[in-house]
Coordinates of C-alpha atoms in Angstrom, one line a residue:
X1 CA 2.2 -9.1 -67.3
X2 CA -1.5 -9.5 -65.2
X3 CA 0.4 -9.0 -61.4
X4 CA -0.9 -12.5 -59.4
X5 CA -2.9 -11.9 -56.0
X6 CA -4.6 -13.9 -53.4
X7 CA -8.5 -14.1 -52.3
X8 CA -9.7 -16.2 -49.7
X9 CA -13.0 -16.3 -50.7
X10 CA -15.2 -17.3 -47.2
X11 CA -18.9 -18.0 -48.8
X12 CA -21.7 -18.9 -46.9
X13 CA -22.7 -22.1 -49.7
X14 CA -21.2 -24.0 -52.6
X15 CA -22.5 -23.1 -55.3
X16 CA -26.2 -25.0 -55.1
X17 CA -27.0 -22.1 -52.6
X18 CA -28.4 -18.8 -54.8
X19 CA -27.5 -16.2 -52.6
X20 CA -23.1 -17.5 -52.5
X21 CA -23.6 -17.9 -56.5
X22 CA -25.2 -14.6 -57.5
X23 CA -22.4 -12.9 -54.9
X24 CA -19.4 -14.2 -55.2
X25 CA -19.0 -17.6 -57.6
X26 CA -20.3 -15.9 -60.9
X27 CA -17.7 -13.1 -60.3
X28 CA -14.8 -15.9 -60.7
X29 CA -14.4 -15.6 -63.8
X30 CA -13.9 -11.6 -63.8
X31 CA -11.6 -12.2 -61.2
X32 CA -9.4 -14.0 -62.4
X33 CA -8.9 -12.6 -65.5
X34 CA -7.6 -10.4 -63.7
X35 CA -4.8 -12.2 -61.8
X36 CA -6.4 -13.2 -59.1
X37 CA -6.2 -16.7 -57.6
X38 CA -9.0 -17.1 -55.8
X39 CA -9.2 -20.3 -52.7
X40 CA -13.2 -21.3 -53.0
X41 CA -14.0 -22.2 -49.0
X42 CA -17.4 -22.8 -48.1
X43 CA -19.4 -22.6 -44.4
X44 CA -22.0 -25.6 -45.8
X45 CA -21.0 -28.2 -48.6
X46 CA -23.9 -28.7 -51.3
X47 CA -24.6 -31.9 -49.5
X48 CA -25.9 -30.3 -47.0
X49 CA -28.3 -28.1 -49.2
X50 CA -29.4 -31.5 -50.7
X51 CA -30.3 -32.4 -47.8
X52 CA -31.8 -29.5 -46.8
X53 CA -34.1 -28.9 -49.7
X54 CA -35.4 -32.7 -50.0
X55 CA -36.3 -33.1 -46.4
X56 CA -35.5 -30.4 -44.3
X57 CA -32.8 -32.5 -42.9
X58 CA -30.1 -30.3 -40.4
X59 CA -27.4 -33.1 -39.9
X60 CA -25.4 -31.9 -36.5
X61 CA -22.2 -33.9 -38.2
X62 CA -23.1 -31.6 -41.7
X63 CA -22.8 -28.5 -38.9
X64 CA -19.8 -29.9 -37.0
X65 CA -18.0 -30.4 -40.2
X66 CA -19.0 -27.1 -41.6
X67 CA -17.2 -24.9 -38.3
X68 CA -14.1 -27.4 -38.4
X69 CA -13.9 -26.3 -42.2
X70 CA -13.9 -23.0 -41.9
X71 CA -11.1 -23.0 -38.4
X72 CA -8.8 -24.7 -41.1
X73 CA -9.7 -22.2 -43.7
X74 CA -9.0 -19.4 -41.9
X75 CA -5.7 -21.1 -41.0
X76 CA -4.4 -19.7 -44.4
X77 CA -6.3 -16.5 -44.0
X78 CA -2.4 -15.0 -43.4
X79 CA -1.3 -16.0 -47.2
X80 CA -3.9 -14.2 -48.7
X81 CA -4.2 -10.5 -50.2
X82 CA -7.4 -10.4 -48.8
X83 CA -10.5 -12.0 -47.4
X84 CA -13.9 -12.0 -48.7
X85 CA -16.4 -12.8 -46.7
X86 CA -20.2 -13.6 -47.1
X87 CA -22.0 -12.8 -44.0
X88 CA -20.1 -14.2 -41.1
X89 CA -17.6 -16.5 -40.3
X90 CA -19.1 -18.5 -37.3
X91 CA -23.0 -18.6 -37.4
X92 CA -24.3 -18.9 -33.9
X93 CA -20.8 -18.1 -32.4
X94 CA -20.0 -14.8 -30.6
X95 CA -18.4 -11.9 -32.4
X96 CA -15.0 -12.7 -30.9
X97 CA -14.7 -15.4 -33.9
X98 CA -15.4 -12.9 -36.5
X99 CA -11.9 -11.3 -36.0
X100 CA -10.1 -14.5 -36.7
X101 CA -9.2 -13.5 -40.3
X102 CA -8.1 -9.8 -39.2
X103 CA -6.0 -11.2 -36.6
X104 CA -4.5 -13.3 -39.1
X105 CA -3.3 -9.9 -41.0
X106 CA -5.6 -10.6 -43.7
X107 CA -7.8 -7.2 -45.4
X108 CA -11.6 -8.1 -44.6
X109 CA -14.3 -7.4 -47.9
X110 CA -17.6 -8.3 -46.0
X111 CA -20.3 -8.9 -48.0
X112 CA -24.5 -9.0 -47.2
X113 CA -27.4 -9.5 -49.7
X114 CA -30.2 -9.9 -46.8
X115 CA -30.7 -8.9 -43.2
X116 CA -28.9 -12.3 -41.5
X117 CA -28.2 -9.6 -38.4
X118 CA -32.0 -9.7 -37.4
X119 CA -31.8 -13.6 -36.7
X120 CA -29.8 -12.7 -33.7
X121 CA -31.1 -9.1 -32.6
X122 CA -34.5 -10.1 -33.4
X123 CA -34.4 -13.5 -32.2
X124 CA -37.4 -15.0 -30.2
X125 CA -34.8 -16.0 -27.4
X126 CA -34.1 -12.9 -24.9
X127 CA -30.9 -14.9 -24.9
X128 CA -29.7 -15.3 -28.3
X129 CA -30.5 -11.5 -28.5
X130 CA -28.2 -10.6 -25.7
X131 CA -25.2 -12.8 -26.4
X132 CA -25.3 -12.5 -30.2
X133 CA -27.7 -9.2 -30.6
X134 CA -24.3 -7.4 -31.9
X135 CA -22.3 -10.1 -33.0
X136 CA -21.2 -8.8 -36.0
X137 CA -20.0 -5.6 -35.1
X138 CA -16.5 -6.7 -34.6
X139 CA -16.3 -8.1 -38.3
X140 CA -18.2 -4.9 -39.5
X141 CA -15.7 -2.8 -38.0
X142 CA -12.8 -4.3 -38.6
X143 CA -14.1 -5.3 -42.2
X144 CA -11.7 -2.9 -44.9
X145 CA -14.4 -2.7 -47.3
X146 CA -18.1 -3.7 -46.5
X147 CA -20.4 -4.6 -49.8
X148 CA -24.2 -4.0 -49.1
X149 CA -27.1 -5.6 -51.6
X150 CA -29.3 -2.8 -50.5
X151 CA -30.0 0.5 -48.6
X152 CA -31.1 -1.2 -45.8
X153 CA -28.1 -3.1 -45.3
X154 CA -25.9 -0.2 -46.2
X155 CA -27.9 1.6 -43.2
X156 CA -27.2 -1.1 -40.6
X157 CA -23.4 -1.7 -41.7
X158 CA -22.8 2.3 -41.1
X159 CA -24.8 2.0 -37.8
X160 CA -22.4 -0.6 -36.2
X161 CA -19.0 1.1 -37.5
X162 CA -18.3 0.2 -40.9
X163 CA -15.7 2.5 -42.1
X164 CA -16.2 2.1 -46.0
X165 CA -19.5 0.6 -47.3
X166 CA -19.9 0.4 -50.5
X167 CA -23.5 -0.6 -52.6
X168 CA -24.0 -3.2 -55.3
X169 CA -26.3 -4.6 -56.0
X170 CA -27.3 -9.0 -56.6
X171 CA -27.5 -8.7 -60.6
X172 CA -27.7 -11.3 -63.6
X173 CA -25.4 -12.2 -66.4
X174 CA -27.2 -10.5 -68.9
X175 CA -26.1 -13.4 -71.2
X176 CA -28.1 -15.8 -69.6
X177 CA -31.7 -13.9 -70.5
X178 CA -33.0 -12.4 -73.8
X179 CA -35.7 -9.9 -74.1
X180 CA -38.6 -11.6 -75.6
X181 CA -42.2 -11.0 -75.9
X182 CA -44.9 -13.0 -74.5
X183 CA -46.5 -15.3 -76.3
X184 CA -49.8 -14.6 -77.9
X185 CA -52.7 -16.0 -75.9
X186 CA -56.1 -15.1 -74.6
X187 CA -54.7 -14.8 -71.0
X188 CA -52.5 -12.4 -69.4
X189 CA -49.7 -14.0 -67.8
X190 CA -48.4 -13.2 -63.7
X191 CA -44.6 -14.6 -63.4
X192 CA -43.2 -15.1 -60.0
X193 CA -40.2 -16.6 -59.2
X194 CA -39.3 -17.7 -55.5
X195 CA -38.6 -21.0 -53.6
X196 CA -40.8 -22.8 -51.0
X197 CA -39.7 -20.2 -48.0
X198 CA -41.0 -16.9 -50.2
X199 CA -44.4 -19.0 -51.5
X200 CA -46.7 -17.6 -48.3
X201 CA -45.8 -14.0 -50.1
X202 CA -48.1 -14.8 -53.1
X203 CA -50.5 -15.1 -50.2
X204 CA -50.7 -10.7 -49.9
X205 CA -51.9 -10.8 -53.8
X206 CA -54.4 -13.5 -53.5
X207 CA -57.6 -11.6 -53.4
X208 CA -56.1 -8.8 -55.9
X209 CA -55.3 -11.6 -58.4
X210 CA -58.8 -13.1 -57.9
X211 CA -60.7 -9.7 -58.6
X212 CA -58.7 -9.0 -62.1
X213 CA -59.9 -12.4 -62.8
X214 CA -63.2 -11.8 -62.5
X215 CA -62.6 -9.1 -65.1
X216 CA -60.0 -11.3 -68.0
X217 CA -58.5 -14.5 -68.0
X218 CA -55.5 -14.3 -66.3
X219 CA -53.1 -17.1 -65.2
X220 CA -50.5 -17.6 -62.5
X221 CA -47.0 -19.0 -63.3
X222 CA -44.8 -19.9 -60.3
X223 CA -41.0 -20.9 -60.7
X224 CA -40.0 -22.7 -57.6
X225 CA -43.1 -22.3 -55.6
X226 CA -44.6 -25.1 -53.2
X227 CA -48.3 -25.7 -53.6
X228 CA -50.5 -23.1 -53.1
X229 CA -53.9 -24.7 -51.5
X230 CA -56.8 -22.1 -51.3
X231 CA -55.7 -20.2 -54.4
X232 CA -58.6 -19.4 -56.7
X233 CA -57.5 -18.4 -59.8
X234 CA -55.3 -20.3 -62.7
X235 CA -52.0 -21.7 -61.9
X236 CA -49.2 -23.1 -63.7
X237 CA -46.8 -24.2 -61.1
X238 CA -42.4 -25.1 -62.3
X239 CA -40.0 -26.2 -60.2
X240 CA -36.8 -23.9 -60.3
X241 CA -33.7 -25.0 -62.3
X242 CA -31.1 -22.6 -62.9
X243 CA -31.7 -24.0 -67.2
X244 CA -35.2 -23.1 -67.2
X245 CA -35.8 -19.8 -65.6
X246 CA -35.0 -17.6 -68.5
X247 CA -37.0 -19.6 -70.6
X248 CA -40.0 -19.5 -68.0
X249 CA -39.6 -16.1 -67.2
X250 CA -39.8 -15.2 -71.3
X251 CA -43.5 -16.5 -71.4
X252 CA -44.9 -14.1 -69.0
X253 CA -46.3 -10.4 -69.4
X254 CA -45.4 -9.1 -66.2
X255 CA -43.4 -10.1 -63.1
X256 CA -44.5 -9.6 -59.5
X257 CA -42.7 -9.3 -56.2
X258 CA -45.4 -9.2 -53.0
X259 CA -43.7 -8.6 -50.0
X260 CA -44.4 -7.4 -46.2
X261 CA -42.9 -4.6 -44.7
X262 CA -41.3 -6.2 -41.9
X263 CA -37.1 -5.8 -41.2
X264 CA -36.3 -9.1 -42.4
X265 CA -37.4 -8.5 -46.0
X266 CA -36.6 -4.9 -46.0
X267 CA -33.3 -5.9 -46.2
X268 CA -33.9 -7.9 -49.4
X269 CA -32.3 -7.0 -52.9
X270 CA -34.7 -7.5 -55.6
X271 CA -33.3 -10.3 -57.7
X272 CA -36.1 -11.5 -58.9
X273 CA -37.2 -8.3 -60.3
X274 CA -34.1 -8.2 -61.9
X275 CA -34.6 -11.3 -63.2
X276 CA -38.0 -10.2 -64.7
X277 CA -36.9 -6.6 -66.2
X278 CA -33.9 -8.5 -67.8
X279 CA -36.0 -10.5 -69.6
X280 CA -37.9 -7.5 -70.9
X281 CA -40.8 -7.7 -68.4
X282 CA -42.4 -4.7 -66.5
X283 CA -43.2 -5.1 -62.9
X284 CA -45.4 -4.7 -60.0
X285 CA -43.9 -4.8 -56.6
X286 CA -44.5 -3.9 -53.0
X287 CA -42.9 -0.7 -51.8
X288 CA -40.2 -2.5 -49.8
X289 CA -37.0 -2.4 -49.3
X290 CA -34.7 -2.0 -52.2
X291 CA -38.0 -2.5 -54.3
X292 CA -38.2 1.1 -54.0
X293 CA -34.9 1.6 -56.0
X294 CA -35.9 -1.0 -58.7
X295 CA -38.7 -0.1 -59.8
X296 CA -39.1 3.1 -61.3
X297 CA -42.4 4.0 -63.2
X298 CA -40.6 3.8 -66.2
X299 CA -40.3 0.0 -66.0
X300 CA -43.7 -0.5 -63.8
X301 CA -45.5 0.1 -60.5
X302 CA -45.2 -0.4 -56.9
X303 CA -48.4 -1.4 -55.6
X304 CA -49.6 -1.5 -51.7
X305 CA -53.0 -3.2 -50.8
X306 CA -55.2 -5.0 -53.2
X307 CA -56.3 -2.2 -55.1
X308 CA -53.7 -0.4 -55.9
X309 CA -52.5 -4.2 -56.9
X310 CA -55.5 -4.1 -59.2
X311 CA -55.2 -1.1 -60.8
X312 CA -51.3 -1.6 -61.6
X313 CA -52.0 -5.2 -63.0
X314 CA -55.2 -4.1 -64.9
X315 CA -53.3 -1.1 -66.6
X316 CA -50.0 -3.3 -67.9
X317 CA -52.8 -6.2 -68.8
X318 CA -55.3 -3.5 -71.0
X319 CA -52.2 -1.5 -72.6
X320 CA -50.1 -3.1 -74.8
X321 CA -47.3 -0.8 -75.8
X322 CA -47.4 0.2 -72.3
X323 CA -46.5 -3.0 -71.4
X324 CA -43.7 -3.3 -74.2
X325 CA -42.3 0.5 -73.3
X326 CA -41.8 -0.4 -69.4
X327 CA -40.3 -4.0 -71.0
X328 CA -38.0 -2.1 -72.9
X329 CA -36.9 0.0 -70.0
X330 CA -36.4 -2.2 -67.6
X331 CA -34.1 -4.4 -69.9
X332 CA -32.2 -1.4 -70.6
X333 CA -31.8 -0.4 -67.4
X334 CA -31.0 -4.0 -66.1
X335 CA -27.9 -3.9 -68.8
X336 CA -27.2 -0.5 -67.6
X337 CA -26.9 -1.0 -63.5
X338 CA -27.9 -4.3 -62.5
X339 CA -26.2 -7.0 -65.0
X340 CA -22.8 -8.8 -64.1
X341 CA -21.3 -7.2 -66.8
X342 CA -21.7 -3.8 -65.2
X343 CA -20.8 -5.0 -61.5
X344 CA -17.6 -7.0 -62.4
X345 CA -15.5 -4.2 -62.9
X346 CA -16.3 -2.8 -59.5
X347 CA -16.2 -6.0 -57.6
X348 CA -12.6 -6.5 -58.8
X349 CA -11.6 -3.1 -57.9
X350 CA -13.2 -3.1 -54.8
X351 CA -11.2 -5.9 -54.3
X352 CA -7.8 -5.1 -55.5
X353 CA -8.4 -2.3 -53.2
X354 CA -8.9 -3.8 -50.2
X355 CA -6.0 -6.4 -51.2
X356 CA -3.9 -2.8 -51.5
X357 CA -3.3 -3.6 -54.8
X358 CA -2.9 0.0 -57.1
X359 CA -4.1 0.7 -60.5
X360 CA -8.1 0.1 -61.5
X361 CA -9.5 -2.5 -64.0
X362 CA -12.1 -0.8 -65.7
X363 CA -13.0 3.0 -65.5

């Protein structure tokens, strides 16, 4: 008989926002195959990410709502095996809130897929950075379990006394993407996948992008980019859906990841090079961040400045079963260590650890 247990599962989002889905709502299933019931109770509503994404609409009464929620939430925060939480309880709201659930008696599983620390410490307000500079310290120290998306945040956790950090990485359900190859055409195909807020990134390969276009036809295919005035070479431009982006990504020859090296983005998982390699794609990527893991020259380049952005492109465009060898790689190593059928297991014993829970799921 599968013994029952309780999560509380504190996300940032419903399930509209990527970051709460890839984290924690696509691990539902796993969990509660394995007796887990699991109380879904989200900062924002996906009203408010409508909202958000049409018009850049911040409703106070959407924020209001959103902290009276999560009080009410954490009223039952005592019933429950154990906690998880994405990020922080209280954006904006000293670390004194962040013990709430501990105070309650409830085990703490914190989770972080991006830097949200450095919009207080690094805030343009002296203010903000000396009255929530360290606001997270009390939840990362009284946190049973912490779960970092990357090295970086693994780093940072450890550096403001998390006892037991742990690293997994944002992955895919494997099931969701199939490794296919381009089809034929006379031009090489650039994927990048993104949303309005990453678009100024394509920016860094503009002039690397318009040089290997001088040399081939080349085109570049966004997926959930916003316009890109001023940018010379061949676009086809897609709006994200969560239906499509398989099929999108499937139609390229290689995907790309610009990024700066500033702390914001070093904190940054990779997803989208997931993404790519799952769908039997090599890469080119900045050397940033948990980029650095990723991408292994087995399954493509990391590539800093416009030549060296050139010369990786160029190489992957001229050689053909290079290009299918570093495909085949990095769908191999996506099913291997970055696919939600290899994380699952861990998650839910991380989990039932923290809940105090004995025995293991998988091995």
């Amino acid at each position: 008989m599968t013994e029952r247990w309780r999560i509380l599962l504190l996300s940032r989002y419903g399930p509209l926002g990527a970051s709460s889905r890839l984290r924690f709502y696509q691990y539902l299933p796993f969990l509660e195959e394995a007796g887990a019931e699991v109380t879904v109770a989200p900062f924002f509503e996906d009203g408010y990410l409508d909202r958000l994404y049409a018009s850049g609409e911040r409703r106070f009464r959407d924020v209001t709502c959103a902290y009276l929620r999560r009080i009410r939430a954490l009223l039952g925060a005592g019933r429950c095996s154990v906690a998880w939480v994405e990020k922080e309880l209280f954006p904006f709201l000293p670390g004194g809130f962040e013990r709430l659930p501990a105070r309650a008696g409830a085990p703490l599983v914190v989770d972080y897929d991006d830097a949200v620390f450095h919009t207080y410490d690094l805030h343009a307000s002296p203010w903000v950075r000396r009255l929530l500079g360290r606001k997270l310290d009390p939840l990362l120290a009284r946190a049973r379990i912490v779960v970092a998306g990357s090295a970086y945040l693994e780093s940072y956790a450890r550096s403001r006394g998390a006892r037991d950090v742990r690293r997994i990485p944002t992955v895919v359900d494997i099931r969701r993407y199939d490794a296919v190859e381009a089809p034929a055409s006379g031009e090489f195909r650039i994927g990048w996948i993104g949303s309005a807020s990453t678009t100024k990134f394509l920016y860094m390969v503009r002039d690397a992008l318009k040089a290997l276009s001088a040399e081939r036809p080349i085109r570049l295919v966004t997926i959930g980019a916003s316009p890109l005035p001023g940018f010379d070479v061949p676009l086809e431009q897609h709006p994200w859906s969560e239906c499509d982006e398989a099929r999108l990504l499937g139609s390229v020859h290689v995907g790309i990841m610009p990024l700066p090296d500033e702390p914001w983005e070093r904190g940054k998982c990779g997803y989208k090079l997931v993404q790519y390699m799952a769908c039997g794609k090599p890469v080119v990527a900045a050397p940033v961040g948990a980029n650095r893991d990723i991408v292994t020259a087995a399954v493509g380049y990391l590539a800093d400045g416009r030549e060296e952005w050139v010369r990786a492109l160029r190489a992957l465009a001229e050689d053909d079963g290079l290009r299918r060898a570093c495909g085949a790689a990095a769908r191999e190593r996506v099913e291997r260590e970055y696919s939600l059928q290899a994380a699952a297991p861990r998650v839910v014993d991380l989990l039932r650890e923290a809940a105090g829970l004995s025995g293991r799921t998988a091995g």
